[in-house]
Amino acid sequence: MALNKIIIVTTLITLILITSNHFIVASAETVQNDYLKINVEPKRVELDINQKGTVKITITNICNESLGIYLDWIFVECGDLTHGEFSENFFYLRPNESKEIRLDLSGSKISYPKGCEDGVIRIYWGTKLNTTSWGSLDWDTVEGEAGIGIDVVRNMTIPTIIYGVIPGIIIVFIVILILIKHKKKKAAKLTAPDR
């Protein structure tokens, strides 16, 4: 009886883990401070293998000075599975000027599911913000920064579901075999004649 409960609970947990990413609704997020108003839409992007997705970033300068803006895409985890590229990552905004930027995300060719990855769009600004001669940010000119988290969901196709579920099935099977073996040993001890 206990073995049946363990099998049922393990199966339910496996199914919940496989399907949980598909019940969260995509939404937008707006961040505002004394300098910028930043809107990111959607906050959640779903990608299949070799598929591309786009995040729209609208940045508005709400202070009374022109600002240089530099955008960077950073993965908190699993950065090798999704690649991000901005349509433009360094520009200037006059007071009350807005600019819409695209972040194009593409799933890598790796054919196993990773679930949800956490990425962050980092926005740096400054009145004299500049880049170095090789195009990276000149940190001495940064006056402020903000970050907005993005969830990148790796959708599961039939091959990726099989690849992701098979290890779970193997683990459940091993646990069941161990429990059966343990139960047989216990039964053998109880039925063994005393000497």
mmCIF file of N, CA and C in Angstrom, residues 106-188:
data_model
loop_
_atom_site.group_PDB
_atom_site.id
_atom_site.type_symbol
_atom_site.label_atom_id
_atom_site.label_comp_id
_atom_site.label_asym_id
_atom_site.label_seq_id
_atom_site.Cartn_x
_atom_site.Cartn_y
_atom_site.Cartn_z
ATOM 1 N N SER A 106 16.966 34.035 -29.163
ATOM 2 C CA SER A 106 16.907 32.817 -29.967
ATOM 3 C C SER A 106 17.348 31.637 -29.126
ATOM 4 N N GLY A 107 16.585 30.556 -29.244
ATOM 5 C CA GLY A 107 16.921 29.333 -28.532
ATOM 6 C C GLY A 107 18.042 28.609 -29.250
ATOM 7 N N SER A 108 18.935 28.035 -28.495
ATOM 8 C CA SER A 108 20.059 27.321 -29.104
ATOM 9 C C SER A 108 19.593 25.996 -29.686
ATOM 10 N N LYS A 109 20.511 25.309 -30.339
ATOM 11 C CA LYS A 109 20.189 24.037 -30.989
ATOM 12 C C LYS A 109 20.225 22.868 -30.023
ATOM 13 N N ILE A 110 20.529 23.132 -28.767
ATOM 14 C CA ILE A 110 20.586 22.051 -27.787
ATOM 15 C C ILE A 110 19.184 21.477 -27.628
ATOM 16 N N SER A 111 19.068 20.168 -27.678
ATOM 17 C CA SER A 111 17.743 19.555 -27.784
ATOM 18 C C SER A 111 17.237 18.960 -26.479
ATOM 19 N N TYR A 112 17.510 19.612 -25.366
ATOM 20 C CA TYR A 112 16.898 19.121 -24.137
ATOM 21 C C TYR A 112 16.234 20.270 -23.403
ATOM 22 N N PRO A 113 15.191 19.997 -22.638
ATOM 23 C CA PRO A 113 14.435 21.066 -22.007
ATOM 24 C C PRO A 113 15.172 21.638 -20.809
ATOM 25 N N LYS A 114 15.098 22.940 -20.635
ATOM 26 C CA LYS A 114 15.701 23.570 -19.472
ATOM 27 C C LYS A 114 14.645 24.239 -18.609
ATOM 28 N N GLY A 115 13.392 24.215 -19.030
ATOM 29 C CA GLY A 115 12.376 24.893 -18.234
ATOM 30 C C GLY A 115 12.526 26.392 -18.370
ATOM 31 N N CYS A 116 12.531 27.088 -17.244
ATOM 32 C CA CYS A 116 12.539 28.546 -17.253
ATOM 33 C C CYS A 116 13.926 29.070 -16.883
ATOM 34 N N GLU A 117 14.450 29.964 -17.706
ATOM 35 C CA GLU A 117 15.731 30.606 -17.429
ATOM 36 C C GLU A 117 15.465 32.036 -16.971
ATOM 37 N N ASP A 118 16.309 32.547 -16.095
ATOM 38 C CA ASP A 118 16.165 33.920 -15.629
ATOM 39 C C ASP A 118 17.199 34.799 -16.308
ATOM 40 N N GLY A 119 16.719 35.827 -17.003
ATOM 41 C CA GLY A 119 17.609 36.802 -17.623
ATOM 42 C C GLY A 119 17.280 38.185 -17.110
ATOM 43 N N VAL A 120 18.228 39.096 -17.226
ATOM 44 C CA VAL A 120 18.020 40.467 -16.758
ATOM 45 C C VAL A 120 18.443 41.435 -17.855
ATOM 46 N N ILE A 121 17.574 42.389 -18.153
ATOM 47 C CA ILE A 121 17.938 43.499 -19.029
ATOM 48 C C ILE A 121 18.497 44.588 -18.125
ATOM 49 N N ARG A 122 19.778 44.906 -18.296
ATOM 50 C CA ARG A 122 20.424 45.958 -17.498
ATOM 51 C C ARG A 122 20.440 47.235 -18.327
ATOM 52 N N ILE A 123 19.979 48.335 -17.714
ATOM 53 C CA ILE A 123 19.954 49.638 -18.367
ATOM 54 C C ILE A 123 20.861 50.569 -17.575
ATOM 55 N N TYR A 124 21.903 51.085 -18.223
ATOM 56 C CA TYR A 124 22.834 52.029 -17.596
ATOM 57 C C TYR A 124 22.626 53.394 -18.239
ATOM 58 N N TRP A 125 22.740 54.460 -17.449
ATOM 59 C CA TRP A 125 22.584 55.795 -18.011
ATOM 60 C C TRP A 125 23.556 56.774 -17.362
ATOM 61 N N GLY A 126 23.698 57.919 -18.055
ATOM 62 C CA GLY A 126 24.538 58.999 -17.552
ATOM 63 C C GLY A 126 24.491 60.166 -18.514
ATOM 64 N N THR A 127 24.690 61.371 -17.992
ATOM 65 C CA THR A 127 24.660 62.559 -18.853
ATOM 66 C C THR A 127 25.853 62.566 -19.805
ATOM 67 N N LYS A 128 26.946 61.927 -19.407
ATOM 68 C CA LYS A 128 28.136 61.844 -20.269
ATOM 69 C C LYS A 128 28.500 60.383 -20.551
ATOM 70 N N LEU A 129 27.494 59.532 -20.564
ATOM 71 C CA LEU A 129 27.736 58.099 -20.766
ATOM 72 C C LEU A 129 28.443 57.863 -22.097
ATOM 73 N N ASN A 130 29.429 56.973 -22.067
ATOM 74 C CA ASN A 130 30.198 56.709 -23.274
ATOM 75 C C ASN A 130 30.638 55.251 -23.294
ATOM 76 N N THR A 131 31.151 54.836 -24.442
ATOM 77 C CA THR A 131 31.699 53.490 -24.570
ATOM 78 C C THR A 131 33.196 53.577 -24.848
ATOM 79 N N THR A 132 33.875 52.468 -24.636
ATOM 80 C CA THR A 132 35.307 52.412 -24.927
ATOM 81 C C THR A 132 35.512 52.228 -26.428
ATOM 82 N N SER A 133 36.763 52.250 -26.861
ATOM 83 C CA SER A 133 37.059 52.125 -28.294
ATOM 84 C C SER A 133 36.635 50.769 -28.860
ATOM 85 N N TRP A 134 36.525 49.736 -28.020
ATOM 86 C CA TRP A 134 36.089 48.423 -28.517
ATOM 87 C C TRP A 134 34.603 48.168 -28.276
ATOM 88 N N GLY A 135 33.855 49.207 -27.865
ATOM 89 C CA GLY A 135 32.400 49.112 -27.812
ATOM 90 C C GLY A 135 31.782 48.717 -26.494
ATOM 91 N N SER A 136 32.588 48.422 -25.487
ATOM 92 C CA SER A 136 32.005 48.082 -24.186
ATOM 93 C C SER A 136 31.772 49.358 -23.375
ATOM 94 N N LEU A 137 31.026 49.227 -22.316
ATOM 95 C CA LEU A 137 30.632 50.381 -21.507
ATOM 96 C C LEU A 137 31.831 50.964 -20.764
ATOM 97 N N ASP A 138 31.945 52.297 -20.797
ATOM 98 C CA ASP A 138 32.959 53.000 -19.999
ATOM 99 C C ASP A 138 32.344 53.239 -18.620
ATOM 100 N N TRP A 139 32.739 52.423 -17.653
ATOM 101 C CA TRP A 139 32.103 52.435 -16.333
ATOM 102 C C TRP A 139 32.295 53.755 -15.589
ATOM 103 N N ASP A 140 33.317 54.523 -15.927
ATOM 104 C CA ASP A 140 33.548 55.809 -15.255
ATOM 105 C C ASP A 140 32.487 56.844 -15.609
ATOM 106 N N THR A 141 31.723 56.609 -16.673
ATOM 107 C CA THR A 141 30.706 57.579 -17.101
ATOM 108 C C THR A 141 29.291 57.173 -16.684
ATOM 109 N N VAL A 142 29.154 56.046 -15.978
ATOM 110 C CA VAL A 142 27.827 55.566 -15.558
ATOM 111 C C VAL A 142 27.370 56.334 -14.322
ATOM 112 N N GLU A 143 26.144 56.867 -14.370
ATOM 113 C CA GLU A 143 25.570 57.591 -13.228
ATOM 114 C C GLU A 143 24.450 56.813 -12.552
ATOM 115 N N GLY A 144 23.875 55.857 -13.245
ATOM 116 C CA GLY A 144 22.793 55.071 -12.651
ATOM 117 C C GLY A 144 22.523 53.826 -13.468
ATOM 118 N N GLU A 145 21.806 52.898 -12.847
ATOM 119 C CA GLU A 145 21.461 51.663 -13.550
ATOM 120 C C GLU A 145 20.155 51.097 -13.013
ATOM 121 N N ALA A 146 19.506 50.306 -13.847
ATOM 122 C CA ALA A 146 18.274 49.615 -13.455
ATOM 123 C C ALA A 146 18.283 48.251 -14.130
ATOM 124 N N GLY A 147 17.508 47.349 -13.597
ATOM 125 C CA GLY A 147 17.418 46.014 -14.185
ATOM 126 C C GLY A 147 15.993 45.498 -14.155
ATOM 127 N N ILE A 148 15.614 44.802 -15.208
ATOM 128 C CA ILE A 148 14.287 44.185 -15.279
ATOM 129 C C ILE A 148 14.477 42.713 -15.630
ATOM 130 N N GLY A 149 13.895 41.849 -14.824
ATOM 131 C CA GLY A 149 14.015 40.409 -15.050
ATOM 132 C C GLY A 149 13.085 39.932 -16.148
ATOM 133 N N ILE A 150 13.570 38.986 -16.926
ATOM 134 C CA ILE A 150 12.794 38.365 -18.001
ATOM 135 C C ILE A 150 12.839 36.852 -17.795
ATOM 136 N N ASP A 151 11.691 36.212 -17.935
ATOM 137 C CA ASP A 151 11.637 34.750 -17.891
ATOM 138 C C ASP A 151 11.643 34.222 -19.317
ATOM 139 N N VAL A 152 12.591 33.379 -19.625
ATOM 140 C CA VAL A 152 12.648 32.735 -20.936
ATOM 141 C C VAL A 152 12.299 31.269 -20.725
ATOM 142 N N VAL A 153 11.160 30.870 -21.265
ATOM 143 C CA VAL A 153 10.673 29.503 -21.075
ATOM 144 C C VAL A 153 11.033 28.682 -22.300
ATOM 145 N N ARG A 154 11.730 27.594 -22.052
ATOM 146 C CA ARG A 154 12.086 26.685 -23.130
ATOM 147 C C ARG A 154 10.935 25.700 -23.298
ATOM 148 N N ASN A 155 10.143 25.895 -24.348
ATOM 149 C CA ASN A 155 9.021 24.989 -24.600
ATOM 150 C C ASN A 155 9.518 23.592 -24.917
ATOM 151 N N MET A 156 8.691 22.648 -24.588
ATOM 152 C CA MET A 156 9.069 21.258 -24.799
ATOM 153 C C MET A 156 8.377 20.705 -26.035
ATOM 154 N N THR A 157 9.158 20.287 -26.985
ATOM 155 C CA THR A 157 8.632 19.584 -28.145
ATOM 156 C C THR A 157 8.607 18.093 -27.793
ATOM 157 N N ILE A 158 8.065 17.272 -28.669
ATOM 158 C CA ILE A 158 7.990 15.828 -28.381
ATOM 159 C C ILE A 158 9.375 15.245 -28.067
ATOM 160 N N PRO A 159 10.420 15.523 -28.876
ATOM 161 C CA PRO A 159 11.733 14.966 -28.523
ATOM 162 C C PRO A 159 12.253 15.469 -27.179
ATOM 163 N N THR A 160 12.018 16.771 -26.873
ATOM 164 C CA THR A 160 12.534 17.284 -25.604
ATOM 165 C C THR A 160 11.739 16.744 -24.428
ATOM 166 N N ILE A 161 10.441 16.520 -24.621
ATOM 167 C CA ILE A 161 9.644 15.922 -23.541
ATOM 168 C C ILE A 161 10.160 14.512 -23.258
ATOM 169 N N ILE A 162 10.392 13.752 -24.334
ATOM 170 C CA ILE A 162 10.903 12.387 -24.150
ATOM 171 C C ILE A 162 12.250 12.436 -23.442
ATOM 172 N N TYR A 163 13.125 13.332 -23.903
ATOM 173 C CA TYR A 163 14.462 13.440 -23.309
ATOM 174 C C TYR A 163 14.381 13.867 -21.846
ATOM 175 N N GLY A 164 13.411 14.745 -21.531
ATOM 176 C CA GLY A 164 13.278 15.217 -20.156
ATOM 177 C C GLY A 164 12.549 14.251 -19.244
ATOM 178 N N VAL A 165 11.606 13.471 -19.788
ATOM 179 C CA VAL A 165 10.794 12.576 -18.969
ATOM 180 C C VAL A 165 11.497 11.246 -18.710
ATOM 181 N N ILE A 166 12.275 10.782 -19.672
ATOM 182 C CA ILE A 166 12.929 9.473 -19.513
ATOM 183 C C ILE A 166 13.771 9.398 -18.239
ATOM 184 N N PRO A 167 14.621 10.402 -17.927
ATOM 185 C CA PRO A 167 15.366 10.312 -16.662
ATOM 186 C C PRO A 167 14.452 10.222 -15.440
ATOM 187 N N GLY A 168 13.335 10.952 -15.465
ATOM 188 C CA GLY A 168 12.385 10.882 -14.355
ATOM 189 C C GLY A 168 11.774 9.501 -14.217
ATOM 190 N N ILE A 169 11.419 8.899 -15.353
ATOM 191 C CA ILE A 169 10.849 7.546 -15.323
ATOM 192 C C ILE A 169 11.883 6.552 -14.797
ATOM 193 N N ILE A 170 13.133 6.712 -15.231
ATOM 194 C CA ILE A 170 14.198 5.816 -14.762
ATOM 195 C C ILE A 170 14.376 5.940 -13.254
ATOM 196 N N ILE A 171 14.357 7.181 -12.748
ATOM 197 C CA ILE A 171 14.511 7.395 -11.299
ATOM 198 C C ILE A 171 13.359 6.746 -10.540
ATOM 199 N N VAL A 172 12.122 6.947 -11.028
ATOM 200 C CA VAL A 172 10.958 6.330 -10.377
ATOM 201 C C VAL A 172 11.097 4.807 -10.395
ATOM 202 N N PHE A 173 11.516 4.250 -11.525
ATOM 203 C CA PHE A 173 11.689 2.799 -11.649
ATOM 204 C C PHE A 173 12.739 2.283 -10.663
ATOM 205 N N ILE A 174 13.860 3.007 -10.528
ATOM 206 C CA ILE A 174 14.913 2.601 -9.588
ATOM 207 C C ILE A 174 14.400 2.636 -8.154
ATOM 208 N N VAL A 175 13.656 3.704 -7.811
ATOM 209 C CA VAL A 175 13.093 3.808 -6.455
ATOM 210 C C VAL A 175 12.146 2.641 -6.188
ATOM 211 N N ILE A 176 11.312 2.313 -7.171
ATOM 212 C CA ILE A 176 10.375 1.189 -7.007
ATOM 213 C C ILE A 176 11.140 -0.120 -6.801
ATOM 214 N N LEU A 177 12.196 -0.357 -7.597
ATOM 215 C CA LEU A 177 12.990 -1.579 -7.443
ATOM 216 C C LEU A 177 13.644 -1.658 -6.066
ATOM 217 N N ILE A 178 14.172 -0.535 -5.591
ATOM 218 C CA ILE A 178 14.797 -0.513 -4.262
ATOM 219 C C ILE A 178 13.769 -0.831 -3.185
ATOM 220 N N LEU A 179 12.573 -0.224 -3.307
ATOM 221 C CA LEU A 179 11.526 -0.478 -2.313
ATOM 222 C C LEU A 179 11.069 -1.938 -2.340
ATOM 223 N N ILE A 180 10.936 -2.504 -3.533
ATOM 224 C CA ILE A 180 10.530 -3.913 -3.639
ATOM 225 C C ILE A 180 11.598 -4.818 -3.028
ATOM 226 N N LYS A 181 12.866 -4.539 -3.345
ATOM 227 C CA LYS A 181 13.964 -5.346 -2.799
ATOM 228 C C LYS A 181 13.998 -5.246 -1.273
ATOM 229 N N HIS A 182 13.803 -4.017 -0.761
ATOM 230 C CA HIS A 182 13.789 -3.812 0.692
ATOM 231 C C HIS A 182 12.625 -4.574 1.332
ATOM 232 N N LYS A 183 11.466 -4.552 0.667
ATOM 233 C CA LYS A 183 10.288 -5.249 1.191
ATOM 234 C C LYS A 183 10.518 -6.762 1.211
ATOM 235 N N LYS A 184 11.168 -7.291 0.159
ATOM 236 C CA LYS A 184 11.463 -8.731 0.106
ATOM 237 C C LYS A 184 12.444 -9.124 1.208
ATOM 238 N N LYS A 185 13.468 -8.302 1.451
ATOM 239 C CA LYS A 185 14.430 -8.595 2.519
ATOM 240 C C LYS A 185 13.738 -8.612 3.874
ATOM 241 N N LYS A 186 12.852 -7.633 4.065
ATOM 242 C CA LYS A 186 12.129 -7.549 5.334
ATOM 243 C C LYS A 186 11.234 -8.773 5.512
ATOM 244 N N ALA A 187 10.556 -9.181 4.431
ATOM 245 C CA ALA A 187 9.687 -10.363 4.492
ATOM 246 C C ALA A 187 10.514 -11.624 4.727
ATOM 247 N N ALA A 188 11.700 -11.702 4.118
ATOM 248 C CA ALA A 188 12.564 -12.872 4.300
ATOM 249 C C ALA A 188 13.044 -12.971 5.743
#
